[in-house]
mmCIF file of C-alpha atoms and ligand atoms in Angstrom:
data_model
loop_
_atom_site.group_PDB
_atom_site.id
_atom_site.type_symbol
_atom_site.label_atom_id
_atom_site.label_comp_id
_atom_site.label_asym_id
_atom_site.label_seq_id
_atom_site.Cartn_x
_atom_site.Cartn_y
_atom_site.Cartn_z
ATOM 1 C CA UNK A 1 -21.419 -63.805 -42.723
ATOM 2 C CA UNK A 2 -18.730 -64.635 -45.247
ATOM 3 C CA UNK A 3 -18.194 -68.348 -45.831
ATOM 4 C CA UNK A 4 -14.482 -67.801 -46.478
ATOM 5 C CA UNK A 5 -12.554 -68.361 -43.289
ATOM 6 C CA UNK A 6 -8.824 -67.839 -43.632
ATOM 7 C CA UNK A 7 -8.006 -68.063 -39.947
ATOM 8 C CA UNK A 8 -5.018 -70.036 -38.743
ATOM 9 C CA UNK A 9 -5.504 -72.113 -35.599
ATOM 10 C CA UNK A 10 -3.127 -74.002 -33.333
ATOM 11 C CA UNK A 11 -4.466 -77.541 -32.953
ATOM 12 C CA UNK A 12 -2.690 -80.521 -31.352
ATOM 13 C CA UNK A 13 0.769 -78.999 -31.730
ATOM 14 C CA UNK A 14 0.592 -77.464 -35.211
ATOM 15 C CA UNK A 15 -0.536 -74.258 -36.907
ATOM 16 C CA UNK A 16 -3.259 -75.253 -39.388
ATOM 17 C CA UNK A 17 -6.031 -73.536 -41.361
ATOM 18 C CA UNK A 18 -9.040 -73.446 -39.002
ATOM 19 C CA UNK A 19 -11.256 -74.851 -41.782
ATOM 20 C CA UNK A 20 -9.124 -78.020 -41.894
ATOM 21 C CA UNK A 21 -8.578 -78.410 -38.154
ATOM 22 C CA UNK A 22 -9.991 -81.590 -36.594
ATOM 23 C CA UNK A 23 -9.893 -83.414 -33.290
ATOM 24 C CA UNK A 24 -10.730 -87.096 -32.769
ATOM 25 C CA UNK A 25 -14.310 -87.966 -31.824
ATOM 26 C CA UNK A 26 -12.910 -89.805 -28.794
ATOM 27 C CA UNK A 27 -11.543 -86.565 -27.320
ATOM 28 C CA UNK A 28 -12.777 -86.309 -23.718
ATOM 29 C CA UNK A 29 -13.443 -82.608 -24.224
ATOM 30 C CA UNK A 30 -16.029 -83.573 -26.839
ATOM 31 C CA UNK A 31 -17.480 -86.611 -25.008
ATOM 32 C CA UNK A 32 -17.477 -85.373 -21.393
ATOM 33 C CA UNK A 33 -16.783 -81.624 -21.474
ATOM 34 C CA UNK A 34 -13.615 -82.768 -19.664
ATOM 35 C CA UNK A 35 -11.541 -79.654 -20.205
ATOM 36 C CA UNK A 36 -10.991 -76.000 -19.379
ATOM 37 C CA UNK A 37 -10.578 -72.816 -21.392
ATOM 38 C CA UNK A 38 -9.466 -69.197 -21.435
ATOM 39 C CA UNK A 39 -10.403 -66.132 -23.461
ATOM 40 C CA UNK A 40 -7.859 -63.319 -23.721
ATOM 41 C CA UNK A 41 -8.570 -59.978 -25.355
ATOM 42 C CA UNK A 42 -6.354 -58.371 -28.000
ATOM 43 C CA UNK A 43 -6.673 -54.597 -28.195
ATOM 44 C CA UNK A 44 -4.577 -52.627 -30.704
ATOM 45 C CA UNK A 45 -2.037 -55.442 -30.957
ATOM 46 C CA UNK A 46 -1.772 -55.879 -27.178
ATOM 47 C CA UNK A 47 -2.464 -59.109 -25.284
ATOM 48 C CA UNK A 48 -4.562 -57.838 -22.370
ATOM 49 C CA UNK A 49 -3.943 -59.151 -18.811
ATOM 50 C CA UNK A 50 -2.388 -62.166 -20.510
ATOM 51 C CA UNK A 51 -0.141 -63.547 -17.786
ATOM 52 C CA UNK A 52 -3.058 -63.478 -15.312
ATOM 53 C CA UNK A 53 -5.279 -65.361 -17.795
ATOM 54 C CA UNK A 54 -2.519 -67.945 -18.213
ATOM 55 C CA UNK A 55 -2.182 -68.279 -14.429
ATOM 56 C CA UNK A 56 -5.935 -68.865 -14.148
ATOM 57 C CA UNK A 57 -5.612 -71.484 -16.917
ATOM 58 C CA UNK A 58 -2.838 -73.194 -14.926
ATOM 59 C CA UNK A 59 -5.065 -73.157 -11.827
ATOM 60 C CA UNK A 60 -8.120 -74.546 -13.680
ATOM 61 C CA UNK A 61 -5.959 -77.361 -15.095
ATOM 62 C CA UNK A 62 -4.451 -78.161 -11.693
ATOM 63 C CA UNK A 63 -7.894 -78.255 -10.035
ATOM 64 C CA UNK A 64 -9.059 -81.031 -12.386
ATOM 65 C CA UNK A 65 -5.716 -82.830 -12.629
ATOM 66 C CA UNK A 66 -4.797 -82.128 -16.257
ATOM 67 C CA UNK A 67 -1.046 -81.508 -16.673
ATOM 68 C CA UNK A 68 -0.304 -78.023 -18.033
ATOM 69 C CA UNK A 69 1.257 -78.732 -21.435
ATOM 70 C CA UNK A 70 3.165 -75.423 -21.685
ATOM 71 C CA UNK A 71 4.994 -72.823 -19.634
ATOM 72 C CA UNK A 72 3.643 -69.255 -19.541
ATOM 73 C CA UNK A 73 6.449 -68.276 -21.939
ATOM 74 C CA UNK A 74 5.494 -71.020 -24.426
ATOM 75 C CA UNK A 75 1.752 -70.178 -24.223
ATOM 76 C CA UNK A 76 2.606 -66.530 -24.883
ATOM 77 C CA UNK A 77 4.845 -67.447 -27.814
ATOM 78 C CA UNK A 78 2.041 -69.464 -29.461
ATOM 79 C CA UNK A 79 -0.452 -66.643 -28.835
ATOM 80 C CA UNK A 80 1.939 -64.135 -30.403
ATOM 81 C CA UNK A 81 2.439 -66.445 -33.405
ATOM 82 C CA UNK A 82 -1.350 -66.694 -33.792
ATOM 83 C CA UNK A 83 -1.618 -62.907 -33.726
ATOM 84 C CA UNK A 84 1.084 -62.551 -36.354
ATOM 85 C CA UNK A 85 -0.126 -65.340 -38.647
ATOM 86 C CA UNK A 86 -3.701 -63.974 -38.515
ATOM 87 C CA UNK A 87 -2.780 -60.276 -38.447
ATOM 88 C CA UNK A 88 -4.947 -60.128 -35.354
ATOM 89 C CA UNK A 89 -4.801 -56.580 -33.965
ATOM 90 C CA UNK A 90 -8.233 -56.568 -32.313
ATOM 91 C CA UNK A 91 -10.211 -59.513 -31.013
ATOM 92 C CA UNK A 92 -9.750 -62.553 -28.826
ATOM 93 C CA UNK A 93 -7.654 -65.653 -28.517
ATOM 94 C CA UNK A 94 -9.543 -68.735 -27.349
ATOM 95 C CA UNK A 95 -7.551 -71.495 -25.632
ATOM 96 C CA UNK A 96 -9.025 -74.890 -24.784
ATOM 97 C CA UNK A 97 -7.239 -77.767 -23.097
ATOM 98 C CA UNK A 98 -9.017 -81.084 -22.746
ATOM 99 C CA UNK A 99 -7.796 -84.182 -20.938
ATOM 100 C CA UNK A 100 -7.048 -85.967 -24.200
ATOM 101 C CA UNK A 101 -8.177 -88.828 -26.399
ATOM 102 C CA UNK A 102 -9.177 -92.229 -24.976
ATOM 103 C CA UNK A 103 -11.824 -94.947 -25.204
ATOM 104 C CA UNK A 104 -15.051 -93.593 -23.707
ATOM 105 C CA UNK A 105 -15.026 -94.334 -19.991
ATOM 106 C CA UNK A 106 -15.660 -91.983 -17.072
ATOM 107 C CA UNK A 107 -12.384 -92.911 -15.412
ATOM 108 C CA UNK A 108 -9.196 -91.733 -17.071
ATOM 109 C CA UNK A 109 -5.593 -92.869 -17.306
ATOM 110 C CA UNK A 110 -3.026 -90.512 -15.807
ATOM 111 C CA UNK A 111 -0.768 -90.497 -18.872
ATOM 112 C CA UNK A 112 -3.155 -88.999 -21.455
ATOM 113 C CA UNK A 113 -1.765 -86.270 -23.667
ATOM 114 C CA UNK A 114 -3.886 -83.106 -23.259
ATOM 115 C CA UNK A 115 -5.491 -81.743 -26.422
ATOM 116 C CA UNK A 116 -4.720 -78.065 -27.023
ATOM 117 C CA UNK A 117 -6.903 -76.035 -29.378
ATOM 118 C CA UNK A 118 -6.345 -72.305 -29.913
ATOM 119 C CA UNK A 119 -7.946 -69.965 -32.422
ATOM 120 C CA UNK A 120 -8.432 -66.231 -32.939
ATOM 121 C CA UNK A 121 -11.707 -64.309 -33.164
ATOM 122 C CA UNK A 122 -11.808 -60.869 -34.712
ATOM 123 C CA UNK A 123 -13.722 -58.189 -32.765
ATOM 124 C CA UNK A 124 -13.440 -54.496 -31.960
ATOM 125 C CA UNK A 125 -13.788 -54.946 -28.212
ATOM 126 C CA UNK A 126 -13.087 -51.282 -27.514
ATOM 127 C CA UNK A 127 -15.897 -50.085 -29.784
ATOM 128 C CA UNK A 128 -18.801 -52.141 -28.472
ATOM 129 C CA UNK A 129 -21.911 -49.934 -28.875
ATOM 130 C CA UNK A 130 -23.286 -51.248 -25.534
ATOM 131 C CA UNK A 131 -20.550 -49.278 -23.764
ATOM 132 C CA UNK A 132 -22.374 -46.095 -24.822
ATOM 133 C CA UNK A 133 -26.011 -47.229 -24.895
ATOM 134 C CA UNK A 134 -25.931 -49.527 -21.883
ATOM 135 C CA UNK A 135 -27.314 -53.072 -21.769
ATOM 136 C CA UNK A 136 -30.677 -54.596 -20.891
ATOM 137 C CA UNK A 137 -30.424 -57.778 -18.870
ATOM 138 C CA UNK A 138 -32.647 -60.483 -17.436
ATOM 139 C CA UNK A 139 -32.180 -62.667 -14.366
ATOM 140 C CA UNK A 140 -32.180 -66.459 -14.629
ATOM 141 C CA UNK A 141 -31.653 -69.176 -12.014
ATOM 142 C CA UNK A 142 -27.996 -70.208 -11.696
ATOM 143 C CA UNK A 143 -28.160 -73.855 -12.765
ATOM 144 C CA UNK A 144 -24.394 -74.507 -12.692
ATOM 145 C CA UNK A 145 -22.326 -76.970 -10.681
ATOM 146 C CA UNK A 146 -20.576 -76.337 -7.354
ATOM 147 C CA UNK A 147 -17.101 -75.472 -8.770
ATOM 148 C CA UNK A 148 -17.807 -72.338 -10.781
ATOM 149 C CA UNK A 149 -14.284 -71.082 -9.974
ATOM 150 C CA UNK A 150 -12.950 -73.552 -12.575
ATOM 151 C CA UNK A 151 -13.277 -72.251 -16.140
ATOM 152 C CA UNK A 152 -14.819 -75.483 -17.367
ATOM 153 C CA UNK A 153 -15.822 -76.134 -20.973
ATOM 154 C CA UNK A 154 -19.027 -77.735 -19.607
ATOM 155 C CA UNK A 155 -21.168 -74.668 -20.296
ATOM 156 C CA UNK A 156 -24.697 -76.021 -20.743
ATOM 157 C CA UNK A 157 -26.197 -73.796 -18.011
ATOM 158 C CA UNK A 158 -24.651 -70.706 -19.624
ATOM 159 C CA UNK A 159 -25.796 -71.827 -23.086
ATOM 160 C CA UNK A 160 -29.351 -72.060 -21.700
ATOM 161 C CA UNK A 161 -29.017 -68.645 -20.023
ATOM 162 C CA UNK A 162 -27.780 -67.061 -23.269
ATOM 163 C CA UNK A 163 -30.652 -68.626 -25.202
ATOM 164 C CA UNK A 164 -33.067 -67.020 -22.733
ATOM 165 C CA UNK A 165 -31.215 -63.726 -23.386
ATOM 166 C CA UNK A 166 -31.784 -64.135 -27.118
ATOM 167 C CA UNK A 167 -35.446 -64.999 -26.685
ATOM 168 C CA UNK A 168 -35.976 -61.977 -24.431
ATOM 169 C CA UNK A 169 -34.214 -59.725 -26.974
ATOM 170 C CA UNK A 170 -31.788 -58.403 -24.345
ATOM 171 C CA UNK A 171 -27.993 -58.382 -23.959
ATOM 172 C CA UNK A 172 -26.966 -60.485 -20.936
ATOM 173 C CA UNK A 173 -28.344 -62.568 -18.073
ATOM 174 C CA UNK A 174 -27.357 -62.289 -14.421
ATOM 175 C CA UNK A 175 -27.686 -65.556 -12.571
ATOM 176 C CA UNK A 176 -29.489 -65.919 -9.262
ATOM 177 C CA UNK A 177 -28.716 -68.237 -6.372
ATOM 178 C CA UNK A 178 -31.910 -67.670 -4.364
ATOM 179 C CA UNK A 179 -32.187 -63.887 -3.967
ATOM 180 C CA UNK A 180 -28.471 -63.242 -4.534
ATOM 181 C CA UNK A 181 -26.779 -62.519 -7.861
ATOM 182 C CA UNK A 182 -23.825 -64.838 -8.495
ATOM 183 C CA UNK A 183 -22.485 -63.383 -11.783
ATOM 184 C CA UNK A 184 -23.351 -62.812 -15.423
ATOM 185 C CA UNK A 185 -23.779 -65.747 -17.820
ATOM 186 C CA UNK A 186 -20.348 -64.789 -19.236
ATOM 187 C CA UNK A 187 -19.383 -61.810 -17.084
ATOM 188 C CA UNK A 188 -18.824 -60.514 -13.555
ATOM 189 C CA UNK A 189 -21.624 -58.446 -11.975
ATOM 190 C CA UNK A 190 -20.959 -55.109 -10.215
ATOM 191 C CA UNK A 191 -23.114 -52.378 -8.693
ATOM 192 C CA UNK A 192 -22.311 -48.903 -7.421
ATOM 193 C CA UNK A 193 -24.446 -48.201 -4.338
ATOM 194 C CA UNK A 194 -26.093 -44.849 -3.618
ATOM 195 C CA UNK A 195 -23.373 -44.468 -0.972
ATOM 196 C CA UNK A 196 -20.814 -44.668 -3.839
ATOM 197 C CA UNK A 197 -19.397 -48.067 -2.857
ATOM 198 C CA UNK A 198 -18.353 -50.446 -5.602
ATOM 199 C CA UNK A 199 -19.892 -53.821 -4.820
ATOM 200 C CA UNK A 200 -19.108 -57.205 -6.369
ATOM 201 C CA UNK A 201 -19.468 -60.735 -5.059
ATOM 202 C CA UNK A 202 -16.513 -62.103 -3.074
ATOM 203 C CA UNK A 203 -14.377 -64.826 -4.653
ATOM 204 C CA UNK A 204 -15.321 -68.388 -3.696
ATOM 205 C CA UNK A 205 -16.319 -71.571 -5.481
ATOM 206 C CA UNK A 206 -19.594 -69.802 -6.414
ATOM 207 C CA UNK A 207 -18.129 -67.611 -9.186
ATOM 208 C CA UNK A 208 -15.330 -67.440 -11.727
ATOM 209 C CA UNK A 209 -12.445 -65.264 -10.521
ATOM 210 C CA UNK A 210 -12.788 -62.773 -13.380
ATOM 211 C CA UNK A 211 -9.537 -61.280 -14.656
ATOM 212 C CA UNK A 212 -11.286 -58.069 -15.740
ATOM 213 C CA UNK A 213 -12.962 -58.006 -12.288
ATOM 214 C CA UNK A 214 -9.531 -57.959 -10.705
ATOM 215 C CA UNK A 215 -8.259 -55.155 -12.966
ATOM 216 C CA UNK A 216 -11.386 -53.038 -12.424
ATOM 217 C CA UNK A 217 -11.148 -53.445 -8.629
ATOM 218 C CA UNK A 218 -7.492 -52.306 -8.795
ATOM 219 C CA UNK A 219 -8.443 -49.216 -10.820
ATOM 220 C CA UNK A 220 -11.375 -48.411 -8.497
ATOM 221 C CA UNK A 221 -9.087 -48.547 -5.460
ATOM 222 C CA UNK A 222 -6.550 -46.307 -7.222
ATOM 223 C CA UNK A 223 -9.403 -43.844 -7.857
ATOM 224 C CA UNK A 224 -10.254 -43.817 -4.141
ATOM 225 C CA UNK A 225 -13.538 -45.751 -4.429
ATOM 226 C CA UNK A 226 -14.491 -48.023 -1.537
ATOM 227 C CA UNK A 227 -14.668 -51.581 -2.861
ATOM 228 C CA UNK A 228 -16.815 -54.113 -0.999
ATOM 229 C CA UNK A 229 -16.713 -57.796 -1.960
ATOM 230 C CA UNK A 230 -19.885 -59.582 -0.825
ATOM 231 C CA UNK A 231 -22.997 -61.161 -2.357
ATOM 232 C CA UNK A 232 -25.743 -58.686 -3.316
ATOM 233 C CA UNK A 233 -29.399 -59.195 -4.139
ATOM 234 C CA UNK A 234 -31.621 -58.364 -7.078
ATOM 235 C CA UNK A 235 -33.315 -55.738 -4.871
ATOM 236 C CA UNK A 236 -29.934 -54.058 -4.318
ATOM 237 C CA UNK A 237 -29.381 -53.897 -8.089
ATOM 238 C CA UNK A 238 -32.736 -52.174 -8.573
ATOM 239 C CA UNK A 239 -31.823 -49.693 -5.821
ATOM 240 C CA UNK A 240 -28.240 -49.073 -7.060
ATOM 241 C CA UNK A 241 -26.852 -45.834 -8.497
ATOM 242 C CA UNK A 242 -25.194 -47.877 -11.263
ATOM 243 C CA UNK A 243 -24.814 -51.481 -12.342
ATOM 244 C CA UNK A 244 -22.403 -52.951 -14.874
ATOM 245 C CA UNK A 245 -20.711 -56.171 -15.935
ATOM 246 C CA UNK A 246 -17.152 -56.989 -16.941
ATOM 247 C CA UNK A 247 -15.370 -59.612 -19.023
ATOM 248 C CA UNK A 248 -12.329 -59.900 -21.268
ATOM 249 C CA UNK A 249 -14.568 -59.700 -24.323
ATOM 250 C CA UNK A 250 -16.629 -56.667 -23.242
ATOM 251 C CA UNK A 251 -14.437 -54.702 -20.740
ATOM 252 C CA UNK A 252 -17.232 -52.947 -18.738
ATOM 253 C CA UNK A 253 -20.840 -52.607 -19.929
ATOM 254 C CA UNK A 254 -23.366 -50.420 -18.070
ATOM 255 C CA UNK A 255 -26.709 -52.045 -17.186
ATOM 256 C CA UNK A 256 -29.721 -49.784 -17.760
ATOM 257 C CA UNK A 257 -32.563 -52.264 -17.297
ATOM 258 C CA UNK A 258 -33.106 -55.564 -15.488
ATOM 259 C CA UNK A 259 -36.173 -57.772 -15.998
ATOM 260 C CA UNK A 260 -37.923 -54.825 -17.647
ATOM 261 C CA UNK A 261 -37.253 -52.437 -14.736
ATOM 262 C CA UNK A 262 -35.072 -49.340 -15.045
ATOM 263 C CA UNK A 263 -31.629 -49.580 -13.375
ATOM 264 C CA UNK A 264 -29.400 -46.605 -12.472
ATOM 265 C CA UNK A 265 -31.832 -44.068 -13.878
ATOM 266 C CA UNK A 266 -31.956 -45.926 -17.197
ATOM 267 C CA UNK A 267 -28.703 -44.446 -18.532
ATOM 268 C CA UNK A 268 -24.986 -45.349 -18.286
ATOM 269 C CA UNK A 269 -23.440 -43.778 -15.190
ATOM 270 C CA UNK A 270 -20.198 -41.847 -14.587
ATOM 271 C CA UNK A 271 -18.421 -44.450 -12.422
ATOM 272 C CA UNK A 272 -18.469 -47.250 -14.992
ATOM 273 C CA UNK A 273 -17.433 -44.735 -17.671
ATOM 274 C CA UNK A 274 -14.363 -43.592 -15.732
ATOM 275 C CA UNK A 275 -13.380 -47.180 -14.837
ATOM 276 C CA UNK A 276 -13.714 -48.164 -18.505
ATOM 277 C CA UNK A 277 -11.598 -45.215 -19.678
ATOM 278 C CA UNK A 278 -8.892 -45.935 -17.087
ATOM 279 C CA UNK A 279 -8.872 -49.615 -18.079
ATOM 280 C CA UNK A 280 -8.325 -48.751 -21.748
ATOM 281 C CA UNK A 281 -5.583 -46.302 -20.778
ATOM 282 C CA UNK A 282 -3.781 -49.086 -18.867
ATOM 283 C CA UNK A 283 -4.173 -51.394 -21.883
ATOM 284 C CA UNK A 284 -2.650 -48.839 -24.242
ATOM 285 C CA UNK A 285 0.366 -48.533 -21.919
ATOM 286 C CA UNK A 286 1.143 -52.256 -22.481
ATOM 287 C CA UNK A 287 3.800 -53.260 -25.030
ATOM 288 C CA UNK A 288 2.318 -54.308 -28.409
ATOM 289 C CA UNK A 289 2.930 -57.818 -29.763
ATOM 290 C CA UNK A 290 1.713 -56.732 -33.205
ATOM 291 C CA UNK A 291 2.163 -53.239 -34.577
HETATM 292 N N1 PDD B 1 -16.334 -65.454 -20.032
HETATM 293 N N2 PDD B 1 -17.996 -65.116 -15.227
HETATM 294 C C1 PDD B 1 -18.246 -66.020 -16.190
HETATM 295 C C2 PDD B 1 -19.227 -67.105 -15.910
HETATM 296 C C3 PDD B 1 -17.576 -65.930 -17.424
HETATM 297 O O1 PDD B 1 -17.824 -66.842 -18.375
HETATM 298 C C4 PDD B 1 -16.669 -64.863 -17.656
HETATM 299 C C5 PDD B 1 -15.917 -64.705 -18.944
HETATM 300 C C6 PDD B 1 -16.460 -63.939 -16.621
HETATM 301 C C7 PDD B 1 -15.481 -62.804 -16.764
HETATM 302 O O2 PDD B 1 -14.160 -63.254 -16.658
HETATM 303 P P1 PDD B 1 -12.951 -62.483 -17.372
HETATM 304 O O3 PDD B 1 -12.993 -61.082 -16.880
HETATM 305 O O4 PDD B 1 -11.756 -63.213 -16.905
HETATM 306 O O5 PDD B 1 -13.187 -62.570 -18.871
HETATM 307 C C8 PDD B 1 -17.124 -64.102 -15.421
HETATM 308 C C9 PDD B 1 -15.582 -65.461 -21.267
HETATM 309 C C10 PDD B 1 -15.334 -64.106 -21.846
HETATM 310 C C11 PDD B 1 -16.248 -66.425 -22.236
HETATM 311 O O6 PDD B 1 -16.681 -67.456 -21.751
HETATM 312 O O7 PDD B 1 -16.284 -66.162 -23.440
#
């Protein structure tokens, strides 16, 4: 990787070179993981599902009592500025809001100023080779806390899951609560049953309400697929016609193997392919923020 990093970030109210950006050591995001985040995709100059990501950010902040520093319009303006200043046509914008800077103590004052950090990442999301080849995954126990619906920056369980992924030489982990799949380490889990139903876990405090999940369900319903939202087991994955996972950074990736066992005939299936294509078509119909 090149050591030259010319990216411009937005840190504590100012646009600054990412290489020079700093936050105080006493930031509660650093000391306690006391913060939340969002990841929004940029495809061909378009901010994908952006207002829904910003609404989820507002909800995450409200759930942990951090005041939302900006309106949706202001967040969008800063994101657009970041795209323009970085000539970011394809990739991601990362947003993190922590409770702010204070002497280290578990309890917090109500008048802290939240710390906002935003930076771009360059990636060709729409040309991920896994879309064509399919992904191999492993299952790991879901070690997370009881409020997985909040997009918390406390990600140690997912960091451990992703390290297991690396050690196994695979692409993603699906997390297990007993026999049931909760979700991917950084994605939402779906299967297509042999009866051609699209199955994904129902929203609750057990999983993150994925924005791509929501879009894919909408497309599936438009295409006349029956969508069922309920927990499903590892055995159901192994018996499924297809399995795939979704996230802002990957769109929809077919699963061809789980824990060394073939899934969906060991090749990407037609349902995930058509959902992926329809998703990209919807994205390209959005107005571009950067031409
Ligand atoms: N992660 N579930 C978990 C645990 C996630 O971390 C993510 C996304 C998703 C998918 O959500 P969405 O469709 O809104 O991206 C589900 C992001 C990409 C990340 O942490 O980098």
